[in-house]
PDB file of C-alpha atoms in Angstrom:
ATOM      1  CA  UNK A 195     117.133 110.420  80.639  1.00  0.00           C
ATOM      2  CA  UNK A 196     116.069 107.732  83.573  1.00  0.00           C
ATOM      3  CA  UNK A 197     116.558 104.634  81.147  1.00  0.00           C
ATOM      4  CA  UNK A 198     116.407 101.644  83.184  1.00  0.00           C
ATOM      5  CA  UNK A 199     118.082  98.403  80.806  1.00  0.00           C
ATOM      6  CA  UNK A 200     117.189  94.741  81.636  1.00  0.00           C
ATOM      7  CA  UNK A 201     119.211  91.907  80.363  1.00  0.00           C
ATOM      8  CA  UNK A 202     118.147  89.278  79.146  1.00  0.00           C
ATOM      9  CA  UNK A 203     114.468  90.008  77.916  1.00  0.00           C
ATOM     10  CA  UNK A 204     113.380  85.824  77.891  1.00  0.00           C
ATOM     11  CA  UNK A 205     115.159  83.214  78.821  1.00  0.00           C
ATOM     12  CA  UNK A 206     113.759  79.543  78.558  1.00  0.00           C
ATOM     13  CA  UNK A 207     115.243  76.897  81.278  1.00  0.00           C
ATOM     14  CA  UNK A 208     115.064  73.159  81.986  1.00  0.00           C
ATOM     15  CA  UNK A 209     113.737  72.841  85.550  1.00  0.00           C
ATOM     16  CA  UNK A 210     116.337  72.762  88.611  1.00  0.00           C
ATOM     17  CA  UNK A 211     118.270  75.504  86.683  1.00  0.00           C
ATOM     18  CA  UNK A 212     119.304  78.684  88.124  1.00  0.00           C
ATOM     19  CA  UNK A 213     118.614  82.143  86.018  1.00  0.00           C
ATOM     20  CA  UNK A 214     120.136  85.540  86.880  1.00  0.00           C
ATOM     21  CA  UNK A 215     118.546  88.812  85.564  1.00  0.00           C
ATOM     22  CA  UNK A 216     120.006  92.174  85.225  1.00  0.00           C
ATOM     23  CA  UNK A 217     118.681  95.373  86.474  1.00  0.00           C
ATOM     24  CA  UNK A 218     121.268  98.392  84.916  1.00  0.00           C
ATOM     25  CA  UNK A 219     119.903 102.016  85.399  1.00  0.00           C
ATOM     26  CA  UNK A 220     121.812 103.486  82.102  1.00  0.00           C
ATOM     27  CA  UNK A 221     122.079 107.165  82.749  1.00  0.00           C
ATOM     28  CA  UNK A 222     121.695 107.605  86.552  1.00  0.00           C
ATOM     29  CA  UNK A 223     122.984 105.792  89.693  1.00  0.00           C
ATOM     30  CA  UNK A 224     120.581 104.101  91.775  1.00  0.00           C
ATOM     31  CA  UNK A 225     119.969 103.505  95.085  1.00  0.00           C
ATOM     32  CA  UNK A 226     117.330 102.054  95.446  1.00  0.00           C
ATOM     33  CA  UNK A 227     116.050  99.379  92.779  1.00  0.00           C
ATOM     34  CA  UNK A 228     112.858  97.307  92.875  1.00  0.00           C
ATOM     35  CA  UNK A 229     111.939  93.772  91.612  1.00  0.00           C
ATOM     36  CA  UNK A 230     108.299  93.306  90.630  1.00  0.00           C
ATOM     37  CA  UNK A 231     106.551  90.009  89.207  1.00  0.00           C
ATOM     38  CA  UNK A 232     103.567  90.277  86.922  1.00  0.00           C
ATOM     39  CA  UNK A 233     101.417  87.318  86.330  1.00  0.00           C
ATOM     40  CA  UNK A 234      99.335  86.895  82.772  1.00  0.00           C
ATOM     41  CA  UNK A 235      96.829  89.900  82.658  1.00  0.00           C
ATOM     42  CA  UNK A 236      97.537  90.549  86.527  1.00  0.00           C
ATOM     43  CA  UNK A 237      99.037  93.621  88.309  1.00  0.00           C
ATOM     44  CA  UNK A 238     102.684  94.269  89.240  1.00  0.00           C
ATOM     45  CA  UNK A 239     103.548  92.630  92.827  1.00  0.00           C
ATOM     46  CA  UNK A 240     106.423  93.777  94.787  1.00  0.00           C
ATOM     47  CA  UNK A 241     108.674  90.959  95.138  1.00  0.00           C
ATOM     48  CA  UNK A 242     111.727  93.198  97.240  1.00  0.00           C
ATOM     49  CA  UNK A 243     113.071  96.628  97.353  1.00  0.00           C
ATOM     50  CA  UNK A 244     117.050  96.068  96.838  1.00  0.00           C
ATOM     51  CA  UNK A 245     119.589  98.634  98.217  1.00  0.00           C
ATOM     52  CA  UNK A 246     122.709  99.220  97.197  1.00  0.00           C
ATOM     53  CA  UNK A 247     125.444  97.679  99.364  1.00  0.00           C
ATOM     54  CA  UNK A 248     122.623  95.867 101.775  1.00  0.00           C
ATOM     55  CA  UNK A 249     120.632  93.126 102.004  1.00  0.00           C
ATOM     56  CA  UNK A 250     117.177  93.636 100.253  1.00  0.00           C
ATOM     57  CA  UNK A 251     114.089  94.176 101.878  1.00  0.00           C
ATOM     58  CA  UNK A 252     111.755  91.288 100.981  1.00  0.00           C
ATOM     59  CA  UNK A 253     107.692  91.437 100.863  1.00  0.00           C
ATOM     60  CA  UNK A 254     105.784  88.756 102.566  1.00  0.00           C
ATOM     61  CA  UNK A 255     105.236  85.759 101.069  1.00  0.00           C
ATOM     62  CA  UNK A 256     108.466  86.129  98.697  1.00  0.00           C
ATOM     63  CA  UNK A 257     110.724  83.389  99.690  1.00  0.00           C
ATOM     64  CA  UNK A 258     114.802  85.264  99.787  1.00  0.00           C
ATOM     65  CA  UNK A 259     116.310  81.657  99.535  1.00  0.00           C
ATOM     66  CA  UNK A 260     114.343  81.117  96.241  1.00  0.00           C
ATOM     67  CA  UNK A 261     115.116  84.751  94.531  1.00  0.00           C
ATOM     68  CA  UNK A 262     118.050  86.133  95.186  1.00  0.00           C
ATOM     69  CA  UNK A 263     119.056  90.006  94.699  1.00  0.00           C
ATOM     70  CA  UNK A 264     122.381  91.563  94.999  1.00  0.00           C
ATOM     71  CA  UNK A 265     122.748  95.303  94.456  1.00  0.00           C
ATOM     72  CA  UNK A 266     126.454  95.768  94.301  1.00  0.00           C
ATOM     73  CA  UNK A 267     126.538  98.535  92.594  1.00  0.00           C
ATOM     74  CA  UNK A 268     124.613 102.016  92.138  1.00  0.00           C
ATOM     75  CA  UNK A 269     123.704 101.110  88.152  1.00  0.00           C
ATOM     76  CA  UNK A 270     123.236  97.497  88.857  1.00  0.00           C
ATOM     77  CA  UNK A 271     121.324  94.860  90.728  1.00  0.00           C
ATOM     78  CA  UNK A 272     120.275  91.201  90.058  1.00  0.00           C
ATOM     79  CA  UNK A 273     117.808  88.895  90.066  1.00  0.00           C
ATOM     80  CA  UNK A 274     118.766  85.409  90.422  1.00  0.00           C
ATOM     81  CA  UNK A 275     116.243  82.791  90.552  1.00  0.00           C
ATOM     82  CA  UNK A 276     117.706  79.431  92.407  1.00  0.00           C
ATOM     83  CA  UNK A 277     116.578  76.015  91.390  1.00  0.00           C
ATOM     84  CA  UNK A 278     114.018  77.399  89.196  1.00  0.00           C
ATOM     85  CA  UNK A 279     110.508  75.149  88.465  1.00  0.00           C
ATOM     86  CA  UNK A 280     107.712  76.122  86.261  1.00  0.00           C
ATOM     87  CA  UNK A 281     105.690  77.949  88.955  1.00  0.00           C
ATOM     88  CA  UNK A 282     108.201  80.353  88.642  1.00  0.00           C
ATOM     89  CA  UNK A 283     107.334  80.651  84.875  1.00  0.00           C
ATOM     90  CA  UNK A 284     106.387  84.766  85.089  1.00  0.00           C
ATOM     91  CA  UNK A 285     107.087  88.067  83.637  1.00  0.00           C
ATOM     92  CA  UNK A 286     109.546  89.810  85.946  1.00  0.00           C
ATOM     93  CA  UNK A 287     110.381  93.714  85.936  1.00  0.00           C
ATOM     94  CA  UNK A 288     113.214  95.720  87.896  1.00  0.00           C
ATOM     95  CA  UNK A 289     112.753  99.470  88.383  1.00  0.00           C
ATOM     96  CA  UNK A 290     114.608 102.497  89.690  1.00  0.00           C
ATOM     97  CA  UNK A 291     114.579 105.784  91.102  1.00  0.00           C
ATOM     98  CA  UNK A 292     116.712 108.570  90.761  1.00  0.00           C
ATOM     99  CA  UNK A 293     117.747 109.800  94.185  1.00  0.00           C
ATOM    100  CA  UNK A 294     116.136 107.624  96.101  1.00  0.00           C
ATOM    101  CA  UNK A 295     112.716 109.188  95.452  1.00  0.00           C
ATOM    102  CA  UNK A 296     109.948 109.204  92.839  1.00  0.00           C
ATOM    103  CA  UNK A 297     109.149 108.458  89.644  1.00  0.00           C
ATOM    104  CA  UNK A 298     110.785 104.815  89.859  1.00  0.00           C
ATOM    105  CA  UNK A 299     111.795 103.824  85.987  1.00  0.00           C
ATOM    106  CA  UNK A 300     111.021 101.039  84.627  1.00  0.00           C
ATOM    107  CA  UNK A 301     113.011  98.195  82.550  1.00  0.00           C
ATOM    108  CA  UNK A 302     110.964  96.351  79.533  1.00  0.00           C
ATOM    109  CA  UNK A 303     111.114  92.934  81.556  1.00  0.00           C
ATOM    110  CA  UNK A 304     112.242  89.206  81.427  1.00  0.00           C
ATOM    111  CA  UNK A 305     109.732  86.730  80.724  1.00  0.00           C
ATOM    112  CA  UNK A 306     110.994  83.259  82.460  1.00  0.00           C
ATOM    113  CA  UNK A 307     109.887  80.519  81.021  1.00  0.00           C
ATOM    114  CA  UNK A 308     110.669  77.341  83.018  1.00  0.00           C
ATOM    115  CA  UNK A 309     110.475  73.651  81.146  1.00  0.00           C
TER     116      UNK A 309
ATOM    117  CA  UNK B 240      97.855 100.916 103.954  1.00  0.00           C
ATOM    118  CA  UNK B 241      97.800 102.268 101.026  1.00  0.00           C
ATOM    119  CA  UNK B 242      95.783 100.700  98.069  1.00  0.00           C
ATOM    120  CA  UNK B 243      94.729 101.417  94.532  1.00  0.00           C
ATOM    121  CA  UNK B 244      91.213 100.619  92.651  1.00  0.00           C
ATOM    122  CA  UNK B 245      90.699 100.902  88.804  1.00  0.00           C
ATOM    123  CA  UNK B 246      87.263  99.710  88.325  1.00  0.00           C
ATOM    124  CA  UNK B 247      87.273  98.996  84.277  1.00  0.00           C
ATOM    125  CA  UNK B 248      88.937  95.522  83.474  1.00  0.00           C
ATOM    126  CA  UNK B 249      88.639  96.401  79.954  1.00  0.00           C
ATOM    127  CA  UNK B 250      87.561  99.823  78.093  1.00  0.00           C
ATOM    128  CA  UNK B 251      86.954  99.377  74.455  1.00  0.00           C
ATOM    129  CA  UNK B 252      86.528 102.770  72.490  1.00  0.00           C
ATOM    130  CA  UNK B 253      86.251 104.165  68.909  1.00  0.00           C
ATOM    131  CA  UNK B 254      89.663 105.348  67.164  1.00  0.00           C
ATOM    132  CA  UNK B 255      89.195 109.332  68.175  1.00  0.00           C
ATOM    133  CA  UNK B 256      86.901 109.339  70.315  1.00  0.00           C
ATOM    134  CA  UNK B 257      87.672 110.826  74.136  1.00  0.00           C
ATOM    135  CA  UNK B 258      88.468 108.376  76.608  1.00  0.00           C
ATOM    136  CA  UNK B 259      88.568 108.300  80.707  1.00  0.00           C
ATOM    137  CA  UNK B 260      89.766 105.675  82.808  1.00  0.00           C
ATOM    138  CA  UNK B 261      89.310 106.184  86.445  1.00  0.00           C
ATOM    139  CA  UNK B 262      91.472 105.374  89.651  1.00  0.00           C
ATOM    140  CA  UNK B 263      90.574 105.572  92.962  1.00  0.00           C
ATOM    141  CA  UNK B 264      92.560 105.531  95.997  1.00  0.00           C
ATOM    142  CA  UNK B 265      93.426 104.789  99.575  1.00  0.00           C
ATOM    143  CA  UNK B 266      95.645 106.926 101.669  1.00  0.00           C
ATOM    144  CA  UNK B 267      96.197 108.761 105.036  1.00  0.00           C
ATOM    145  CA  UNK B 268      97.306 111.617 103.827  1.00  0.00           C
ATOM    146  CA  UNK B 269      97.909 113.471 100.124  1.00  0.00           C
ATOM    147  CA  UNK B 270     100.234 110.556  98.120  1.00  0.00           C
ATOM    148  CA  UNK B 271     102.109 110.667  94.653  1.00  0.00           C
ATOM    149  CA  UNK B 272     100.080 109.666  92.025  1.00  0.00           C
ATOM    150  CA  UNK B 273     100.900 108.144  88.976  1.00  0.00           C
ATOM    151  CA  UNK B 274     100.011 106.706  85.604  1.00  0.00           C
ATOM    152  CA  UNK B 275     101.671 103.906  83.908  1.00  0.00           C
ATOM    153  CA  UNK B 276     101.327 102.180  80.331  1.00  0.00           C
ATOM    154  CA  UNK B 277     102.509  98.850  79.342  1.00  0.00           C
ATOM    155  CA  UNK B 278     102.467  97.623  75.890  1.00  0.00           C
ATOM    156  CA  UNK B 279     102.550  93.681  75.403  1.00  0.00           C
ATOM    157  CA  UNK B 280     105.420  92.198  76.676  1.00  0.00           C
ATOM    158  CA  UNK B 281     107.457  95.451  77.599  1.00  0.00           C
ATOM    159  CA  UNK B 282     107.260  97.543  80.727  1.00  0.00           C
ATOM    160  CA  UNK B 283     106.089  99.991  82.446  1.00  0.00           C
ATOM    161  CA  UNK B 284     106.159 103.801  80.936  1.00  0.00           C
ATOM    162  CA  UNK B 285     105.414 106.989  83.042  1.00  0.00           C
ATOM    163  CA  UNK B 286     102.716 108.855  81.613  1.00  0.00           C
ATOM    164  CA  UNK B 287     102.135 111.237  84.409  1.00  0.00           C
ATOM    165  CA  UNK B 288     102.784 111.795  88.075  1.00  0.00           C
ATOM    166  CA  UNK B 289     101.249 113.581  90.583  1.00  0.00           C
ATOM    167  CA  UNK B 290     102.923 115.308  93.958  1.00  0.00           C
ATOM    168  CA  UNK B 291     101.476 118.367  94.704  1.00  0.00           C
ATOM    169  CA  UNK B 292     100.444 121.973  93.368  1.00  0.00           C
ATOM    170  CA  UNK B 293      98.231 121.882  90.313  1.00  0.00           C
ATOM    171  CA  UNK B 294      95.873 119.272  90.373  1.00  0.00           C
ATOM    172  CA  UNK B 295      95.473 119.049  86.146  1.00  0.00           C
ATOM    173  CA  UNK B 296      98.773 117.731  85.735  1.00  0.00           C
ATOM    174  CA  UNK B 297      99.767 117.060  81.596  1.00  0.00           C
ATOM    175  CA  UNK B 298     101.756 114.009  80.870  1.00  0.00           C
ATOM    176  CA  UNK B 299     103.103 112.471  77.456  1.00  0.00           C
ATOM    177  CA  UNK B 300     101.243 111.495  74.898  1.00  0.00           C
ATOM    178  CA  UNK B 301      98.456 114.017  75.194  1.00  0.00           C
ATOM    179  CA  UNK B 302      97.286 112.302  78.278  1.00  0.00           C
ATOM    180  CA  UNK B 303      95.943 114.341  81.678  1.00  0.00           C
ATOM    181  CA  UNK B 304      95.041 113.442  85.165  1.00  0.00           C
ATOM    182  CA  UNK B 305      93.247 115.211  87.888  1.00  0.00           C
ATOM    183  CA  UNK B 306      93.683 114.764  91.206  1.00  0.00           C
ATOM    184  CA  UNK B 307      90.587 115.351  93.689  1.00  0.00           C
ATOM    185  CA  UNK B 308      91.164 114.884  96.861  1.00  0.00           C
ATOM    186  CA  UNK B 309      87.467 114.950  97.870  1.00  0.00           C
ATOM    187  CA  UNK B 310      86.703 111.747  95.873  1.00  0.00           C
ATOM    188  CA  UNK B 311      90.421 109.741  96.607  1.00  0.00           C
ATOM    189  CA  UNK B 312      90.316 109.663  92.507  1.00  0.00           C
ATOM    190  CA  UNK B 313      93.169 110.897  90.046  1.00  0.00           C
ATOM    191  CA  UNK B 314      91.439 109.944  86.153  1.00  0.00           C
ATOM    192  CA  UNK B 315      93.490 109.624  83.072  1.00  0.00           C
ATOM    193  CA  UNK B 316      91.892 111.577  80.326  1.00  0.00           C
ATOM    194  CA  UNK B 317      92.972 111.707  76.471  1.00  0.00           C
ATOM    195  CA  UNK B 318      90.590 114.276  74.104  1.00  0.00           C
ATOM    196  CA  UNK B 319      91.234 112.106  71.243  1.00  0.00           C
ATOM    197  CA  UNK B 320      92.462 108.364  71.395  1.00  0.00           C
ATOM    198  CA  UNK B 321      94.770 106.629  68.618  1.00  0.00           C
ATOM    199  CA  UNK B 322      95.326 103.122  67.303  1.00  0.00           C
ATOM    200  CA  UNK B 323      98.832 103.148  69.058  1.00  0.00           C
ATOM    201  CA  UNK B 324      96.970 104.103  72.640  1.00  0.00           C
ATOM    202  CA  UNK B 325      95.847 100.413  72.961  1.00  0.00           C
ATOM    203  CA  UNK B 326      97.414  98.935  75.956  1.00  0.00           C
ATOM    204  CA  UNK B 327      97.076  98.215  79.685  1.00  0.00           C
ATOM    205  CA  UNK B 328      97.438 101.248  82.148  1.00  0.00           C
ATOM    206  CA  UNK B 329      98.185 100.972  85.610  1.00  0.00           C
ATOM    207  CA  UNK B 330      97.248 103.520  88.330  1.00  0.00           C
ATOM    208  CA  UNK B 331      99.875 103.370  91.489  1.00  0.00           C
ATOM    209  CA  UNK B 332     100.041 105.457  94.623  1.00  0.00           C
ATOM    210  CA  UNK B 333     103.299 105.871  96.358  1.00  0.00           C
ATOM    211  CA  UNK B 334     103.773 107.597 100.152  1.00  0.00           C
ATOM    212  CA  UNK B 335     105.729 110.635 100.480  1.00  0.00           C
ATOM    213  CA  UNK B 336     107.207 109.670 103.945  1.00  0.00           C
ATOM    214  CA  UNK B 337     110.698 108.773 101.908  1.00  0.00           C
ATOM    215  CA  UNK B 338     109.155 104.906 101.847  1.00  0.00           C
ATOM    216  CA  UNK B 339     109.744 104.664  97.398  1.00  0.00           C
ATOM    217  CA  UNK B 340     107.356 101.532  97.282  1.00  0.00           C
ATOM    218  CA  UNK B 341     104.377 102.060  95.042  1.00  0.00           C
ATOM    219  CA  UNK B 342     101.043  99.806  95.433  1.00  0.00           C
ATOM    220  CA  UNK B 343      98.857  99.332  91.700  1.00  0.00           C
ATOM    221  CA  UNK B 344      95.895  99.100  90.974  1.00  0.00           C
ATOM    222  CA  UNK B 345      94.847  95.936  88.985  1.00  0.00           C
ATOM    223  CA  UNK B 346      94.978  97.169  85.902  1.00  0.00           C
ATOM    224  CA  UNK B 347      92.713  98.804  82.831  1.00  0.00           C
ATOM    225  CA  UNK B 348      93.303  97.105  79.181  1.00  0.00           C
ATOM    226  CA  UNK B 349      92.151  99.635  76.077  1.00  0.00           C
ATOM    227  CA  UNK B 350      91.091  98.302  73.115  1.00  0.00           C
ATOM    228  CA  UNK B 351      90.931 101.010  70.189  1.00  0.00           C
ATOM    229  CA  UNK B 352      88.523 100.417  67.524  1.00  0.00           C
ATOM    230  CA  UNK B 353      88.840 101.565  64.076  1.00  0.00           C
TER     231      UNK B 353
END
């Protein structure tokens, strides 16, 4: 159980171009759902916490105009990155937890690639 | 706040030998612990967690941690590494005051030899 599904895995985009990703928690309803971004052979940085059915909760330094979440329902939340350029070029992973506590779940990712 | 320190960049070890990669952490009072692996290009699996009770806690895989709170360390330990163990593993502390955010550490890439 716990499987967190995350749609689509890479996507390549010209510049200026807007990209959604999908966060689905399979076989559980979630809360609470986190986006992460992972640099090359870096650590996993908290980009937002997203809650279903309110805004999200953004760290500092993320910019909410520039990556948009919406958490509309309890298996699903997205990722949509606005205007894209290739500094945004990065692996990003969603999570989940069960509950609204701990372990948080983990999709397999989306690796952006922006032209 | 809370913070995480894995001190090995990059472990390299012999196919069967025993293997230890350490974690060290920052936090007011006793956190969850946990243990992640990532393959290339894939996410993050749970290996282990930590909340309370027994401090040897078993995961998957044949992996173990131990948490001691005297050193603010909670060490992955496998008796006997495989080919298929090569990849990077994350320590990450999260606070148990209903806040679900989770702070890793930078990160510890195995390489398996044959």
């Amino acid at each position: 159980g716990a499987v967190v599904s995350q749609h689509p895995s890479w996507v390549i985009c010209k510049s200026g171009t807007s990209v959604k990703i999908e966060c689905r928690s399979l076989d559980f309803q979630a809360t609470t759902m986190f986006w992460y971004r992972q640099f090359p052979k870096q650590s996993l940085m908290l980009m937002a916490t997203s809650n279903e059915g309110s805004k999200a909760t953004y760290e500092q330094g993320v910019e909410k105009d520039k990556f948009l979440i919406n958490h509309a329902s309890l298996t699903l939340s997205t990722l949509t990155v606005t205007s894209a350029h290739p500094e945004d070029s990065s692996f990003y992973i969603c999570s989940a937890s069960k509950d609204g506590g701990q372990p948080q779940h983990f999709g397999d990712g989306t690796r952006l690639s922006i032209l | 706040a809370q913070s995480v320190t894995q001190p090995d960049i990059h472990i390299t070890v012999s196919e069967g030998a025993s293997l230890e990669l350490r974690c060290n952490y920052s936090y007011g009072a006793t956190p969850y612990l946990f243990w992640y692996v990532q393959s290339p290009g894939q996410g993050l699996q749970l290996l282990l967690k930590y909340f309370s009770g027994d401090t040897l806690v078993q995961g998957i895989k044949g992996f173990e941690a131990e948490f001691k709170r005297s050193q603010s360390s909670f060490n992955l330990r496998k008796p006997s590494v495989h080919w298929s163990d090569a990849a990077e593993y994350f320590c990450a502390v999260g606070d148990n005051f209903g806040n679900e955010k989770l702070t890793f550490g930078t990160g510890t890439r195995l390489t398996i030899i044959p």
